[in-house]
Amino acid sequence: MKNFTSVHDIKNIKGILSKALAIKQDPFSNKSLGQNKTLGLVFLNPSLRTRLSSQQAGWNLGMHVQVLNAGQDAWTWEFSEGTVMDGSTTEHVKEAARVLSRYCDVIGIRAFPLLQDREEDYSEPVLSAFLKYATVPVVSLESATRHPLQSFADLITIEQTWKEARPPKVVLTWAPHTKALPHCVANSFSEWMIKADVDFSIANPIGYDLSPEFVQDTPVYHDQMEALKDADYVYVKNWSSFEQYGTMPPVEKDWMLGEDFLLKNPSARIMHCLPVRRNLELGDALLDSNNQLVYEQAANRTLAMQTVLSELLSPTL
Amino acid sequence: MKNFTSVHDIKNIKGILSKALAIKQDPFSNKSLGQNKTLGLVFLNPSLRTRLSSQQAGWNLGMHVQVLNAGQDAWTWEFSEGTVMDGSTTEHVKEAARVLSRYCDVIGIRAFPLLQDREEDYSEPVLSAFLKYATVPVVSLESATRHPLQSFADLITIEQTWKEARPPKVVLTWAPHTKALPHCVANSFSEWMIKADVDFSIANPIGYDLSPEFVQDTPVYHDQMEALKDADYVYVKNWSSFEQYGTMPPVEKDWMLGEDFLLKNPSARIMHCLPVRRNLELGDALLDSNNQLVYEQAANRTLAMQTVLSELLSPTL
Amino acid sequence: MKNFTSVHDIKNIKGILSKALAIKQDPFSNKSLGQNKTLGLVFLNPSLRTRLSSQQAGWNLGMHVQVLNAGQDAWTWEFSEGTVMDGSTTEHVKEAARVLSRYCDVIGIRAFPLLQDREEDYSEPVLSAFLKYATVPVVSLESATRHPLQSFADLITIEQTWKEARPPKVVLTWAPHTKALPHCVANSFSEWMIKADVDFSIANPIGYDLSPEFVQDTPVYHDQMEALKDADYVYVKNWSSFEQYGTMPPVEKDWMLGEDFLLKNPSARIMHCLPVRRNLELGDALLDSNNQLVYEQAANRTLAMQTVLSELLSPTL
């Protein structure tokens, strides 16, 4: 593995899952791996879980960790080629990526989409620039279209908790929100579930179908209750429209899962990547029940990053 | 000790003082205590001394330290229960505290009062939420009503410098300021002095009496010079009114201690928690004299935190 | 060496260069030097390279590193003596420097000039205050008039790459910019080159002569091409006027070096401290060529700081 920006960087998904579960047994056993090495974390957008879990993952491997909040701690970056930089940008991403590569052994980068121009966002301007110019491995800490560390943590969480022989039924369901949100978590989750040994489907209102590139031949339901029938894992997440890019077409029914759902589906496990807006995206009854896996998902973020870093520093798969 | 949020968490005040002074002799002797453990520091308000001293304390014990400036690095938190989160808050403190508990072994949290609603502030909304939802020990880095690490450092400073057999006379005196300030330092100092082996009294203008809960039967003087007579330690601090909550009732006399006071009381030791507004709260003559203990107080902040962390990680008292 | 704020703190420039090159061979060999010691980095202005390289340097020596963004993470400082602090400043630099000295074993500080009052800037108000009040060694991370760590890294870069017996011809040339920039990099580079074993000259437009204190008897050309003839190292940098302080007098010719220069001078090495505004200060052709040394300069920032810290912690020269 040279970089980690999507599930496609993983050659052996069962192998990396086994590696993660082995690290979970003994997270501090490989501190020599990262000795005298530095992980650089670059945030163009705010972060709680990703920042904490990535630092923790680096430390668990004996690395030093640099955190850089770009635009706040440092300069604003230019991304276009050949431009005369007489405007507001003060450093070209070429220099930023190349210089960071001299200070860090692995670079993690987070850059959200602007949700205004679909083609622009889906070309991954920031991540692509780092992949092009950095001379060390690059890890996506959530990009314009994907959040692979979240999905890897989600898959670990399912693997850990599923004890039956048959593949679990996993449903990704859209949920309401007041703000137009990116597709990253939903796109990535779909990509990972397609590759995993699960029975996967998606539920979302009309107008909210995700990009075909990420959904592929996954069944997509516009009737939430039909989709959720007998679901073992319910992954709740809001996203804005892909077709009418970045907008929020009106939704008639109430898509928020509450106590009713739990009463009818007492064994369904509830997942969410957090942060979650309580009683808007998901009811208190579910988040405060034993059915929720959200804190375990958050904890597994460290494990996902630590596994990825281990594999980048010393490939075994 | 399960948490550290006030002097009431300390069962044995002499014991913890001895522990602190022992650590001061050899601050780096117990680095295995915090190995593979993480201290998370959450600041809802700015900090210099608390941030530096807490990091230092964690490192001295071999811990990793995460610093999180909430609202700036991360999300804005919701504190009320059962609310539909369709407003400006993006994460509930339930999730924040529970997730932080998965990444950190001890959580330190700072949250100032708003000084608008006394009942609200004195209910300690932020600290209480963390005590309720965190699943690891919580340390107050200054809350709405108390600053216990400061007071512990202050007590260490007195203990270190007092060499006579009789208990020292310690006076907490109000000082002028241009801004309405919280009661935390004064409340805590009072609580700790009441429990310590000192002769304690308070001087403040009419209208500035502290909460009876914190003052108890401590003598309170409205004549500063009468109170300060023969004081061995003079603790200088501004605070706003508790009665007319958060206001600054007019004060006729000049309560700032300057060169005159030093000439008349050449052996009085001057304390202040810093930051101090020179020549408004306290004269240059005192701050630049050998009578001041303010830098020693600041240095002892590390020691206070290190002692608290040691006791939380491995209780000995 | 007690502090490091200019080339004048270096008694033996050949000795410190040798020391740097020895550290480069084995950067992790002296981790006991900084054990249980803390480097405090105080930034009154933003930083990317200086922050990352200084942290790295401290870690390479086994130090802990505190980063403090003053004014953002902490308080705003008062610098004038004897003032009644009833305005907007909340802590005097006396307290800040003395308190930091209790938490840190070495303090690094960055403070840019305001470019409004020459006398004020050239008196180095922030750095001087820290030198006066700190009780531990102070390292300039770029001050109002100098950037000595940059110049030291630049000299290392020249030393590393120059293989001929004769001294190299080194030319510092002014370049265009849209903003009025400080003189720090240019002043420092001049000071260091004067002390180094190189043939040094400066090229700048009329109206842009640097302070005579820093230039001394260095040849100054107002014709760029005349100055650059047969140059082995071309150091490109913008600065504002020293005479008409902080202004940008009009410049007739185009001073930006582009592809033409490279074609005529195929062996010239191109240096810049970064960040660089591409195609305004320096053409893509040069920055993307093998003639550039800019990433090596950036990498050598770590080495410069590590050498300075080593010398402060354990003087050998």
Coordinates of N, CA and C in Angstrom, one line a residue, chain B residues 101-246:
Chain B
S101 N -13.8 10.0 26.2 CA -13.5 8.9 27.2 C -12.9 7.7 26.5
R102 N -13.2 7.5 25.2 CA -12.6 6.4 24.5 C -11.2 6.7 24.0
Y103 N -10.9 8.0 23.9 CA -9.5 8.3 23.4 C -8.6 8.7 24.5
C104 N -9.1 9.1 25.7 CA -8.3 9.6 26.8 C -8.5 8.8 28.1
D105 N -7.5 8.8 28.9 CA -7.6 8.1 30.2 C -7.9 9.0 31.3
V106 N -7.7 10.3 31.1 CA -8.1 11.4 32.0 C -8.5 12.6 31.2
I107 N -9.6 13.2 31.5 CA -10.1 14.4 30.8 C -10.0 15.6 31.7
G108 N -9.3 16.7 31.3 CA -9.3 17.9 31.9 C -10.2 18.9 31.2
I109 N -11.0 19.7 31.9 CA -11.9 20.6 31.2 C -12.0 21.9 31.8
R110 N -11.9 23.0 31.0 CA -12.0 24.4 31.4 C -13.2 25.0 30.8
A111 N -14.1 25.6 31.6 CA -15.3 26.3 31.1 C -15.6 27.4 32.1
F112 N -15.5 28.6 31.7 CA -15.7 29.8 32.5 C -17.2 30.0 32.6
P113 N -17.6 30.8 33.7 CA -19.1 31.2 33.8 C -19.4 32.3 32.8
L114 N -20.6 32.5 32.5 CA -21.0 33.6 31.6 C -21.3 34.9 32.4
L115 N -21.4 34.7 33.8 CA -21.7 35.8 34.7 C -23.0 36.6 34.4
Q116 N -23.9 35.9 33.8 CA -25.2 36.5 33.6 C -26.3 36.0 34.5
D117 N -26.3 34.7 34.7 CA -27.3 34.0 35.5 C -26.7 33.2 36.6
R118 N -26.8 33.7 37.9 CA -26.1 33.1 39.0 C -26.4 31.6 39.2
E119 N -27.7 31.3 39.1 CA -28.1 30.0 39.4 C -27.5 29.0 38.3
E120 N -27.6 29.5 37.1 CA -27.1 28.7 35.9 C -25.6 28.5 36.1
D121 N -24.8 29.5 36.4 CA -23.4 29.4 36.6 C -23.1 28.4 37.7
Y122 N -23.7 28.7 38.9 CA -23.4 27.9 40.1 C -23.9 26.4 40.0
S123 N -24.7 26.1 38.9 CA -25.0 24.7 38.7 C -23.9 24.0 37.9
E124 N -22.9 24.8 37.4 CA -21.8 24.2 36.7 C -22.2 23.3 35.5
P125 N -22.9 24.0 34.5 CA -23.5 23.2 33.4 C -22.4 22.3 32.7
V126 N -21.3 22.9 32.4 CA -20.3 22.1 31.5 C -19.6 21.0 32.3
L127 N -19.1 21.4 33.5 CA -18.4 20.4 34.3 C -19.3 19.3 34.7
S128 N -20.5 19.7 35.1 CA -21.5 18.6 35.5 C -21.8 17.7 34.4
A129 N -21.9 18.2 33.2 CA -22.2 17.3 32.1 C -21.0 16.3 31.9
F130 N -19.8 16.8 32.0 CA -18.7 15.9 31.8 C -18.6 14.9 33.0
L131 N -18.9 15.3 34.2 CA -18.9 14.4 35.3 C -20.0 13.3 35.1
K132 N -21.1 13.7 34.5 CA -22.2 12.8 34.2 C -21.9 11.8 33.1
Y133 N -21.3 12.3 32.0 CA -21.2 11.4 30.8 C -19.8 10.8 30.6
A134 N -18.8 11.4 31.1 CA -17.5 10.9 30.9 C -17.4 9.5 31.6
T135 N -16.6 8.6 31.1 CA -16.4 7.3 31.7 C -15.0 7.2 32.3
V136 N -14.3 8.3 32.3 CA -12.9 8.3 32.8 C -12.8 9.5 33.8
P137 N -11.8 9.5 34.6 CA -11.7 10.6 35.6 C -11.7 12.0 34.9
V138 N -12.3 13.0 35.6 CA -12.4 14.3 35.1 C -11.7 15.3 36.1
V139 N -10.8 16.2 35.5 CA -10.1 17.2 36.3 C -10.6 18.5 35.9
S140 N -11.0 19.4 36.8 CA -11.4 20.7 36.5 C -10.1 21.6 36.2
L141 N -10.1 22.2 35.1 CA -9.0 23.1 34.7 C -9.5 24.6 34.9
E142 N -10.5 24.7 35.8 CA -11.2 25.9 36.1 C -12.6 25.8 35.6
S143 N -13.5 25.9 36.5 CA -14.9 25.8 36.1 C -15.7 27.1 36.4
A144 N -17.0 27.1 36.3 CA -17.7 28.3 36.5 C -17.5 28.9 37.9
T145 N -17.3 28.0 38.9 CA -17.2 28.5 40.3 C -16.0 28.2 41.1
R146 N -15.1 27.4 40.5 CA -13.9 27.0 41.2 C -12.7 26.9 40.3
H147 N -11.5 27.0 40.9 CA -10.2 26.8 40.2 C -9.3 26.0 41.1
P148 N -9.6 24.7 41.3 CA -9.0 24.0 42.4 C -7.5 23.7 42.1
L149 N -7.0 23.6 40.9 CA -5.6 23.4 40.7 C -4.8 24.6 41.1
Q150 N -5.4 25.8 40.8 CA -4.7 27.0 41.3 C -4.6 27.0 42.8
S151 N -5.7 26.7 43.5 CA -5.6 26.7 44.9 C -4.7 25.7 45.5
F152 N -4.6 24.6 44.9 CA -3.7 23.5 45.4 C -2.3 24.1 45.2
A153 N -2.0 24.7 44.0 CA -0.7 25.3 43.8 C -0.4 26.4 44.8
D154 N -1.4 27.1 45.1 CA -1.2 28.2 46.1 C -0.9 27.7 47.5
L155 N -1.6 26.6 47.9 CA -1.3 26.0 49.2 C 0.1 25.4 49.2
I156 N 0.5 24.7 48.1 CA 1.9 24.2 48.1 C 2.9 25.4 48.2
T157 N 2.6 26.5 47.6 CA 3.5 27.7 47.7 C 3.6 28.2 49.1
I158 N 2.5 28.2 49.8 CA 2.6 28.7 51.2 C 3.3 27.7 52.1
E159 N 3.0 26.4 51.9 CA 3.6 25.3 52.6 C 5.2 25.4 52.5
Q160 N 5.6 25.6 51.2 CA 7.0 25.6 50.9 C 7.8 26.7 51.5
T161 N 7.1 27.9 51.7 CA 7.8 29.1 52.1 C 7.6 29.5 53.6
W162 N 6.7 28.8 54.2 CA 6.4 29.1 55.6 C 7.2 28.3 56.6
K163 N 8.1 28.9 57.4 CA 9.0 28.2 58.2 C 8.8 28.3 59.7
E164 N 7.8 29.0 60.1 CA 7.5 29.2 61.5 C 6.6 28.2 62.1
A165 N 6.6 28.0 63.4 CA 5.8 27.0 64.0 C 4.3 27.4 64.0
R166 N 4.0 28.7 64.3 CA 2.6 29.1 64.3 C 2.0 29.1 62.9
P167 N 0.7 28.9 62.8 CA 0.0 29.0 61.5 C 0.2 30.4 60.9
P168 N 0.4 30.5 59.6 CA 0.6 31.9 59.0 C -0.8 32.6 58.9
K169 N -0.7 33.9 59.0 CA -1.9 34.7 58.7 C -2.0 34.9 57.2
V170 N -3.1 34.4 56.6 CA -3.3 34.5 55.2 C -4.6 35.4 54.9
V171 N -4.4 36.4 54.1 CA -5.6 37.3 53.8 C -5.8 37.3 52.3
L172 N -7.0 37.0 51.9 CA -7.4 37.2 50.5 C -8.0 38.5 50.4
T173 N -7.4 39.4 49.5 CA -8.0 40.7 49.4 C -8.4 41.0 47.9
W174 N -9.6 41.6 47.8 CA -10.1 42.0 46.5 C -9.2 43.1 46.0
A175 N -9.1 43.3 44.7 CA -8.4 44.3 44.0 C -9.2 44.9 42.8
P176 N -8.8 46.0 42.4 CA -9.6 46.6 41.3 C -9.4 46.0 39.9
H177 N -10.3 46.1 39.0 CA -10.1 45.6 37.7 C -11.1 46.4 36.8
T178 N -10.9 46.4 35.5 CA -11.8 47.1 34.6 C -12.9 46.2 34.0
K179 N -12.8 44.9 34.3 CA -13.7 44.0 33.7 C -14.4 43.2 34.9
A180 N -15.6 42.7 34.7 CA -16.2 41.8 35.7 C -15.6 40.4 35.5
L181 N -15.0 40.0 36.6 CA -14.4 38.7 36.6 C -15.1 37.7 37.4
P182 N -14.9 36.4 37.1 CA -15.6 35.3 37.9 C -15.1 35.2 39.3
H183 N -15.7 34.4 40.1 CA -15.4 34.2 41.5 C -14.5 33.0 41.7
C184 N -14.2 32.3 40.7 CA -13.5 30.9 40.8 C -12.3 30.9 41.7
V185 N -11.3 31.8 41.4 CA -10.1 31.7 42.1 C -10.3 32.1 43.6
A186 N -11.2 33.1 43.9 CA -11.5 33.5 45.2 C -12.2 32.4 46.0
N187 N -13.3 31.9 45.3 CA -14.0 30.8 46.0 C -13.2 29.6 46.3
S188 N -12.4 29.2 45.4 CA -11.5 28.0 45.6 C -10.5 28.3 46.7
F189 N -9.8 29.4 46.6 CA -8.8 29.8 47.6 C -9.4 29.7 49.0
S190 N -10.6 30.3 49.1 CA -11.3 30.3 50.4 C -11.5 28.9 50.9
E191 N -12.1 28.0 50.1 CA -12.3 26.6 50.4 C -11.1 25.9 50.9
W192 N -10.0 26.1 50.1 CA -8.8 25.4 50.5 C -8.1 26.0 51.8
M193 N -8.2 27.3 52.0 CA -7.6 27.8 53.2 C -8.4 27.4 54.4
I194 N -9.7 27.3 54.3 CA -10.5 26.8 55.4 C -10.0 25.5 55.9
K195 N -9.7 24.6 54.9 CA -9.2 23.2 55.2 C -7.8 23.2 55.6
A196 N -7.0 24.2 55.3 CA -5.6 24.2 55.6 C -5.3 24.7 57.0
D197 N -4.1 24.5 57.4 CA -3.7 24.9 58.8 C -3.2 26.3 58.8
V198 N -4.1 27.3 58.5 CA -3.7 28.7 58.4 C -4.8 29.5 59.1
D199 N -4.4 30.8 59.4 CA -5.3 31.7 60.0 C -5.8 32.6 58.9
F200 N -7.0 32.3 58.4 CA -7.5 32.9 57.1 C -8.6 34.0 57.3
S201 N -8.5 35.0 56.6 CA -9.5 36.0 56.5 C -9.6 36.7 55.1
I202 N -10.7 37.4 54.9 CA -11.0 38.0 53.6 C -11.3 39.4 53.7
A203 N -10.8 40.2 52.7 CA -11.0 41.7 52.7 C -11.7 42.0 51.4
N204 N -12.8 42.6 51.4 CA -13.4 43.1 50.1 C -14.3 44.3 50.4
P205 N -14.6 45.1 49.4 CA -15.5 46.2 49.5 C -16.9 45.7 49.8
I206 N -17.7 46.6 50.4 CA -19.1 46.3 50.5 C -19.7 46.1 49.1
G207 N -20.5 45.0 49.0 CA -21.1 44.7 47.7 C -20.4 43.6 47.0
Y208 N -19.2 43.2 47.6 CA -18.4 42.2 46.9 C -18.2 40.9 47.8
D209 N -19.1 40.7 48.8 CA -19.0 39.5 49.6 C -19.2 38.3 48.7
L210 N -18.3 37.3 48.9 CA -18.4 36.0 48.2 C -19.6 35.2 48.6
S211 N -19.9 34.1 47.9 CA -21.0 33.2 48.3 C -20.7 32.6 49.7
P212 N -21.7 32.7 50.6 CA -21.6 32.1 51.9 C -21.1 30.6 51.9
E213 N -21.5 29.9 50.9 CA -21.1 28.5 50.7 C -19.6 28.3 50.7
F214 N -18.9 29.3 50.2 CA -17.5 29.2 50.0 C -16.7 29.9 51.2
V215 N -17.4 30.9 51.7 CA -16.7 31.7 52.8 C -16.9 31.0 54.2
Q216 N -18.1 30.4 54.4 CA -18.4 29.8 55.7 C -18.2 30.8 56.8
D217 N -17.5 30.4 57.9 CA -17.4 31.4 59.0 C -16.0 32.1 59.0
T218 N -15.4 32.3 57.8 CA -14.2 33.1 57.6 C -14.5 34.5 58.0
P219 N -13.7 35.2 58.8 CA -13.9 36.7 59.0 C -13.8 37.4 57.7
V220 N -14.7 38.3 57.5 CA -14.7 39.1 56.2 C -14.7 40.6 56.7
Y221 N -13.7 41.3 56.2 CA -13.5 42.7 56.5 C -13.8 43.6 55.3
H222 N -14.4 44.7 55.6 CA -14.7 45.7 54.5 C -13.6 46.8 54.6
D223 N -12.8 46.8 55.6 CA -11.7 47.7 55.7 C -10.4 47.0 55.4
Q224 N -9.8 47.3 54.2 CA -8.7 46.5 53.7 C -7.5 46.5 54.7
M225 N -7.2 47.7 55.2 CA -6.0 47.9 56.0 C -6.1 47.2 57.3
E226 N -7.3 47.2 57.9 CA -7.6 46.4 59.1 C -7.3 44.9 58.9
A227 N -7.8 44.4 57.7 CA -7.7 43.0 57.4 C -6.2 42.6 57.2
L228 N -5.5 43.5 56.6 CA -4.1 43.1 56.2 C -3.1 43.3 57.3
K229 N -3.5 43.8 58.4 CA -2.5 44.0 59.5 C -1.8 42.7 59.9
D230 N -0.5 42.8 59.9 CA 0.3 41.6 60.2 C 0.1 40.4 59.4
A231 N -0.4 40.6 58.2 CA -0.6 39.4 57.3 C 0.8 38.9 56.8
D232 N 0.9 37.5 56.8 CA 2.1 36.9 56.3 C 2.0 36.7 54.8
Y233 N 0.8 36.3 54.4 CA 0.5 36.1 52.9 C -0.7 36.9 52.5
V234 N -0.5 37.8 51.5 CA -1.6 38.6 51.0 C -1.9 38.1 49.6
Y235 N -3.1 37.5 49.4 CA -3.5 37.0 48.1 C -4.4 38.0 47.4
V236 N -3.9 38.5 46.3 CA -4.6 39.6 45.7 C -5.4 39.1 44.5
K237 N -6.7 39.5 44.4 CA -7.5 39.0 43.3 C -8.7 39.9 43.1
N238 N -9.1 40.2 41.9 CA -10.4 40.8 41.7 C -11.5 39.8 41.5
W239 N -12.7 40.2 41.8 CA -13.9 39.4 41.5 C -15.1 40.4 41.4
S240 N -16.1 40.0 40.6 CA -17.3 40.8 40.5 C -18.2 40.5 41.6
S241 N -19.4 41.1 41.7 CA -20.3 41.0 42.8 C -21.0 39.6 42.7
F242 N -21.2 39.0 43.9 CA -22.0 37.8 43.9 C -23.4 38.1 44.2
E243 N -23.7 39.1 45.0 CA -25.0 39.5 45.4 C -25.8 40.1 44.1
Q244 N -25.2 41.2 43.6 CA -25.7 41.7 42.3 C -24.9 41.1 41.2
Y245 N -25.3 39.9 40.9 CA -24.5 38.9 40.2 C -23.8 39.5 39.0
G246 N -22.5 39.4 39.0 CA -21.7 39.7 37.8 C -21.5 41.2 37.5

